Amino acid sequence: MFKKKQKLDKESLKNGVGLVTFTDPTSTIAEQFRTVRTNIQFSSVDKALKSIVFTSSAPSEGKSTVSNNVAVTWADQGKRVLIVDADMRRPTVHRTFSVSNTVGLSNLLAETGSLENAIHETIINNLSVMPSGPIPPNPSELLGSTKMAALLEQLTDHYDLVIIDAPPVNTVTDAQVLAARADGTILVVPQGIAEKAGVAHAKQLLDTVHANVLGVIMNRVTKEKSQGYYGGYYGGYYGGYYGAEKEK
């Protein structure tokens, strides 16, 4: 299992993540991503979601793949969507969308770059991306700064939805500080890979900062293990969305 996680990690860091919602939009997996998007939309009926953090309990658990594909489904609805790569230690968004990482989020927070140069349009209509930028020595301090709060407010004013690809919760504090400021947070949990204690600890850390945990996305679900789970078998990779009320 550890070797499998290492392989997935190296592949995404080298080549980015797969965008099945773009390359194979009629597939069963792409359809389930659209179902996940719909369920997230219905999870917040009283307040419009303008910013959502996607994270996981540990590295290599699929949060970038899930967040990027869900972003595509929102853009397909005609929403103006921006993906922000806030994983400054292990960024992947620039490789997934084949854009430069010379200027990105870290530059804006350090005031060494412009917003115009930090945002890139993609080949997907209505979808833009902000890469992480050069890896800084102090990601947590930058993400927890007042500049980050101001930037997020600026971005949510300009886009219909800002999706933040954050680092794992249990590894560093980055996801906590981001989740505290976002409208909602999604925890990605791979079946058979994530440890129960680790997921519980991640949820506890998010609760500590009063994050609005919208729910859990279970991915990498196999047919044999899917019995009894909402969502069933989705091509051996994606499971289902569990609302926050089902997490308790």
CSV table of C-alpha atoms in Angstrom, one decimal:
chain,number,residue,atom,x,y,z
A,1,MET,CA,0.0,0.0,0.0
A,2,PHE,CA,2.8,2.4,0.9
A,3,LYS,CA,4.5,1.7,-2.5
A,4,LYS,CA,1.2,2.3,-4.3
A,5,LYS,CA,0.9,5.7,-2.6
A,6,GLN,CA,4.5,6.6,-3.5
A,7,LYS,CA,3.9,5.7,-7.2
A,8,LEU,CA,0.7,7.8,-7.3
A,9,ASP,CA,2.5,10.7,-5.6
A,10,LYS,CA,5.5,10.7,-8.0
A,11,GLU,CA,3.2,10.4,-11.1
A,12,SER,CA,1.1,13.4,-10.1
A,13,LEU,CA,4.1,15.5,-9.2
A,14,LYS,CA,5.7,14.8,-12.5
A,15,ASN,CA,2.8,14.9,-14.9
A,16,GLY,CA,-0.1,16.4,-13.0
A,17,VAL,CA,-3.4,14.6,-12.4
A,18,GLY,CA,-5.9,13.1,-14.9
A,19,LEU,CA,-8.8,15.2,-16.0
A,20,VAL,CA,-11.4,12.5,-16.9
A,21,THR,CA,-14.2,15.0,-16.8
A,22,PHE,CA,-12.5,16.7,-19.8
A,23,THR,CA,-10.9,13.8,-21.7
A,24,ASP,CA,-13.9,11.4,-21.3
A,25,PRO,CA,-16.9,13.5,-20.2
A,26,THR,CA,-19.4,10.8,-21.0
A,27,SER,CA,-17.8,8.2,-18.9
A,28,THR,CA,-19.3,6.8,-15.7
A,29,ILE,CA,-16.5,8.4,-13.6
A,30,ALA,CA,-17.1,11.8,-15.1
A,31,GLU,CA,-20.8,11.4,-14.4
A,32,GLN,CA,-20.1,10.7,-10.8
A,33,PHE,CA,-18.0,13.8,-10.5
A,34,ARG,CA,-21.0,15.7,-11.7
A,35,THR,CA,-23.1,14.0,-9.0
A,36,VAL,CA,-20.5,15.0,-6.4
A,37,ARG,CA,-20.7,18.6,-7.6
A,38,THR,CA,-24.5,18.6,-7.3
A,39,ASN,CA,-24.4,17.2,-3.8
A,40,ILE,CA,-21.9,19.8,-2.8
A,41,GLN,CA,-24.2,22.5,-4.2
A,42,PHE,CA,-27.1,21.2,-2.2
A,43,SER,CA,-25.0,20.9,1.0
A,44,SER,CA,-25.2,24.7,1.4
A,45,VAL,CA,-28.7,25.9,0.7
A,46,ASP,CA,-28.7,29.0,2.9
A,47,LYS,CA,-25.4,30.5,1.6
A,48,ALA,CA,-23.8,30.5,-1.8
A,49,LEU,CA,-20.4,28.7,-1.8
A,50,LYS,CA,-17.8,31.1,-3.3
A,51,SER,CA,-14.7,29.3,-2.0
A,52,ILE,CA,-14.1,25.6,-1.3
A,53,VAL,CA,-11.0,24.0,0.1
A,54,PHE,CA,-10.2,20.4,-0.9
A,55,THR,CA,-7.9,18.5,1.4
A,56,SER,CA,-7.1,15.1,2.7
A,57,SER,CA,-5.7,13.6,5.9
A,58,ALA,CA,-2.4,12.5,4.3
A,59,PRO,CA,-0.4,12.9,1.1
A,60,SER,CA,-1.2,11.0,-2.1
A,61,GLU,CA,-4.9,10.5,-1.3
A,62,GLY,CA,-6.3,12.0,-4.5
A,63,LYS,CA,-7.4,15.5,-3.3
A,64,SER,CA,-5.9,17.2,-6.3
A,65,THR,CA,-7.5,14.8,-8.8
A,66,VAL,CA,-10.9,15.2,-7.1
A,67,SER,CA,-10.7,19.0,-6.8
A,68,ASN,CA,-9.5,19.6,-10.3
A,69,ASN,CA,-12.1,17.3,-11.9
A,70,VAL,CA,-14.9,18.8,-9.8
A,71,ALA,CA,-13.8,22.2,-10.9
A,72,VAL,CA,-14.2,21.2,-14.5
A,73,THR,CA,-17.8,20.1,-13.9
A,74,TRP,CA,-18.6,23.5,-12.4
A,75,ALA,CA,-17.0,25.3,-15.4
A,76,ASP,CA,-19.1,23.1,-17.7
A,77,GLN,CA,-22.2,24.6,-16.0
A,78,GLY,CA,-21.1,28.0,-17.2
A,79,LYS,CA,-19.6,29.1,-13.8
A,80,ARG,CA,-16.5,31.2,-13.9
A,81,VAL,CA,-14.1,28.9,-11.8
A,82,LEU,CA,-10.6,29.5,-10.6
A,83,ILE,CA,-8.4,26.7,-9.2
A,84,VAL,CA,-5.8,28.0,-6.7
A,85,ASP,CA,-2.8,25.7,-6.0
A,86,ALA,CA,-2.2,26.4,-2.4
A,87,ASP,CA,-0.1,23.3,-1.9
A,88,MET,CA,3.2,25.2,-2.1
A,89,ARG,CA,5.3,22.3,-1.0
A,90,ARG,CA,4.1,19.7,-3.6
A,91,PRO,CA,2.3,21.7,-6.3
A,92,THR,CA,0.6,19.9,-9.3
A,93,VAL,CA,-1.8,22.3,-10.9
A,94,HIS,CA,0.7,23.8,-13.3
A,95,ARG,CA,1.6,20.4,-14.6
A,96,THR,CA,-2.0,19.3,-14.9
A,97,PHE,CA,-2.9,22.3,-17.0
A,98,SER,CA,0.5,22.8,-18.6
A,99,VAL,CA,1.0,26.4,-17.5
A,100,SER,CA,4.1,28.2,-16.2
A,101,ASN,CA,4.7,28.1,-12.5
A,102,THR,CA,7.1,31.1,-12.6
A,103,VAL,CA,4.5,33.4,-11.1
A,104,GLY,CA,1.8,32.2,-8.8
A,105,LEU,CA,0.2,32.4,-5.4
A,106,SER,CA,3.5,32.6,-3.5
A,107,ASN,CA,4.5,35.7,-5.6
A,108,LEU,CA,1.3,37.5,-4.8
A,109,LEU,CA,1.5,36.9,-1.1
A,110,ALA,CA,5.2,38.0,-1.1
A,111,GLU,CA,4.3,41.0,-3.3
A,112,THR,CA,6.7,39.9,-6.1
A,113,GLY,CA,4.2,39.4,-8.9
A,114,SER,CA,1.0,40.7,-10.4
A,115,LEU,CA,-2.4,39.1,-10.4
A,116,GLU,CA,-2.5,39.3,-14.2
A,117,ASN,CA,0.6,37.2,-14.5
A,118,ALA,CA,-0.4,34.7,-11.8
A,119,ILE,CA,-3.7,33.6,-13.4
A,120,HIS,CA,-3.8,31.5,-16.5
A,121,GLU,CA,-6.8,30.6,-18.7
A,122,THR,CA,-7.0,26.9,-19.7
A,123,ILE,CA,-8.3,25.1,-22.7
A,124,ILE,CA,-11.5,24.4,-20.7
A,125,ASN,CA,-14.1,27.2,-21.1
A,126,ASN,CA,-14.7,29.2,-17.9
A,127,LEU,CA,-11.8,27.6,-16.0
A,128,SER,CA,-8.7,29.5,-15.0
A,129,VAL,CA,-5.9,28.4,-12.7
A,130,MET,CA,-3.5,30.1,-10.3
A,131,PRO,CA,-0.4,27.9,-9.8
A,132,SER,CA,1.5,27.8,-6.6
A,133,GLY,CA,4.5,29.9,-7.8
A,134,PRO,CA,8.0,29.2,-6.6
A,135,ILE,CA,8.1,27.2,-3.4
A,136,PRO,CA,8.7,29.6,-0.5
A,137,PRO,CA,10.5,28.8,2.8
A,138,ASN,CA,7.4,29.8,4.8
A,139,PRO,CA,4.2,28.6,3.2
A,140,SER,CA,2.1,28.4,6.4
A,141,GLU,CA,3.0,32.0,7.3
A,142,LEU,CA,2.0,33.2,3.8
A,143,LEU,CA,-1.3,31.3,3.7
A,144,GLY,CA,-2.2,32.6,7.2
A,145,SER,CA,-1.4,36.2,6.4
A,146,THR,CA,-3.8,39.1,6.0
A,147,LYS,CA,-2.7,39.3,2.4
A,148,MET,CA,-4.1,35.8,1.8
A,149,ALA,CA,-7.4,36.9,3.3
A,150,ALA,CA,-7.5,40.0,1.1
A,151,LEU,CA,-6.6,38.0,-2.0
A,152,LEU,CA,-9.3,35.4,-1.4
A,153,GLU,CA,-11.9,38.2,-1.0
A,154,GLN,CA,-10.7,39.7,-4.2
A,155,LEU,CA,-10.8,36.4,-6.1
A,156,THR,CA,-14.3,35.5,-4.9
A,157,ASP,CA,-15.5,38.9,-6.0
A,158,HIS,CA,-14.2,38.2,-9.5
A,159,TYR,CA,-15.1,34.5,-9.9
A,160,ASP,CA,-18.2,32.5,-9.3
A,161,LEU,CA,-16.3,29.9,-7.5
A,162,VAL,CA,-12.7,29.6,-6.2
A,163,ILE,CA,-11.5,26.0,-5.6
A,164,ILE,CA,-8.4,25.8,-3.3
A,165,ASP,CA,-6.2,22.7,-3.6
A,166,ALA,CA,-4.7,22.6,-0.1
A,167,PRO,CA,-2.1,20.4,1.5
A,168,PRO,CA,-3.1,17.4,3.7
A,169,VAL,CA,-4.4,18.5,7.1
A,170,ASN,CA,-2.3,16.2,9.2
A,171,THR,CA,1.0,17.1,7.6
A,172,VAL,CA,1.1,20.9,7.9
A,173,THR,CA,-1.1,23.7,9.3
A,174,ASP,CA,-1.7,25.2,5.8
A,175,ALA,CA,-5.1,23.5,5.2
A,176,GLN,CA,-6.4,24.6,8.6
A,177,VAL,CA,-5.7,28.3,8.0
A,178,LEU,CA,-7.2,28.1,4.6
A,179,ALA,CA,-10.3,26.1,5.7
A,180,ALA,CA,-10.9,28.7,8.5
A,181,ARG,CA,-11.4,31.4,5.8
A,182,ALA,CA,-13.2,29.4,3.0
A,183,ASP,CA,-16.9,29.0,2.7
A,184,GLY,CA,-16.6,25.2,2.8
A,185,THR,CA,-14.1,22.4,3.1
A,186,ILE,CA,-14.2,18.9,1.5
A,187,LEU,CA,-12.2,16.0,2.9
A,188,VAL,CA,-11.0,13.4,0.3
A,189,VAL,CA,-10.8,9.9,1.8
A,190,PRO,CA,-9.5,7.0,-0.4
A,191,GLN,CA,-11.0,3.7,0.6
A,192,GLY,CA,-8.4,1.1,1.7
A,193,ILE,CA,-5.6,3.7,1.9
A,194,ALA,CA,-6.6,6.4,4.4
A,195,GLU,CA,-6.3,5.3,8.0
A,196,LYS,CA,-9.3,5.7,10.2
A,197,ALA,CA,-7.4,7.4,13.0
A,198,GLY,CA,-5.8,9.8,10.5
A,199,VAL,CA,-9.1,10.8,9.0
A,200,ALA,CA,-10.6,11.3,12.5
A,201,HIS,CA,-7.7,13.5,13.5
A,202,ALA,CA,-8.0,15.6,10.3
A,203,LYS,CA,-11.7,16.2,11.0
A,204,GLN,CA,-10.8,17.2,14.6
A,205,LEU,CA,-8.2,19.7,13.4
A,206,LEU,CA,-10.7,21.2,11.0
A,207,ASP,CA,-13.2,21.5,13.7
A,208,THR,CA,-10.7,23.2,15.9
A,209,VAL,CA,-10.5,26.2,13.5
A,210,HIS,CA,-14.3,26.1,13.0
A,211,ALA,CA,-14.0,25.0,9.4
A,212,ASN,CA,-17.3,24.5,7.6
A,213,VAL,CA,-16.8,20.8,6.6
A,214,LEU,CA,-19.3,20.2,3.9
A,215,GLY,CA,-18.7,16.5,3.7
A,216,VAL,CA,-16.4,13.7,2.6
A,217,ILE,CA,-15.6,12.3,-0.9
A,218,MET,CA,-14.6,8.7,-0.8
A,219,ASN,CA,-12.5,7.7,-3.8
A,220,ARG,CA,-10.7,4.6,-5.1
A,221,VAL,CA,-13.7,2.4,-4.2
A,222,THR,CA,-13.6,-1.2,-5.5
A,223,LYS,CA,-16.6,-3.2,-6.4
A,224,GLU,CA,-15.9,-5.7,-3.6
A,225,LYS,CA,-15.7,-3.0,-0.9
A,226,SER,CA,-18.5,-0.8,-2.1
A,227,GLN,CA,-21.4,-2.8,-0.7
A,228,GLY,CA,-23.4,-0.7,1.7
A,229,TYR,CA,-21.8,2.6,0.6
A,230,TYR,CA,-23.7,5.4,-1.0
A,231,GLY,CA,-22.6,5.7,-4.6
A,232,GLY,CA,-21.5,2.2,-5.3
A,233,TYR,CA,-18.9,1.2,-7.8
A,234,TYR,CA,-17.5,4.0,-10.0
A,235,GLY,CA,-14.9,2.4,-12.2
A,236,GLY,CA,-12.8,1.3,-9.3
A,237,TYR,CA,-11.6,4.9,-8.5
A,238,TYR,CA,-14.3,7.1,-7.2
A,239,GLY,CA,-16.9,6.3,-4.5
A,240,GLY,CA,-19.5,8.8,-3.2
A,241,TYR,CA,-20.1,12.0,-1.4
A,242,TYR,CA,-21.1,11.9,2.2
A,243,GLY,CA,-22.6,15.0,3.7
A,244,ALA,CA,-21.3,16.4,6.9
A,245,GLU,CA,-24.3,15.1,8.8
A,246,LYS,CA,-23.2,11.5,7.9
A,247,GLU,CA,-19.7,12.1,9.2
A,248,LYS,CA,-20.7,12.5,12.8
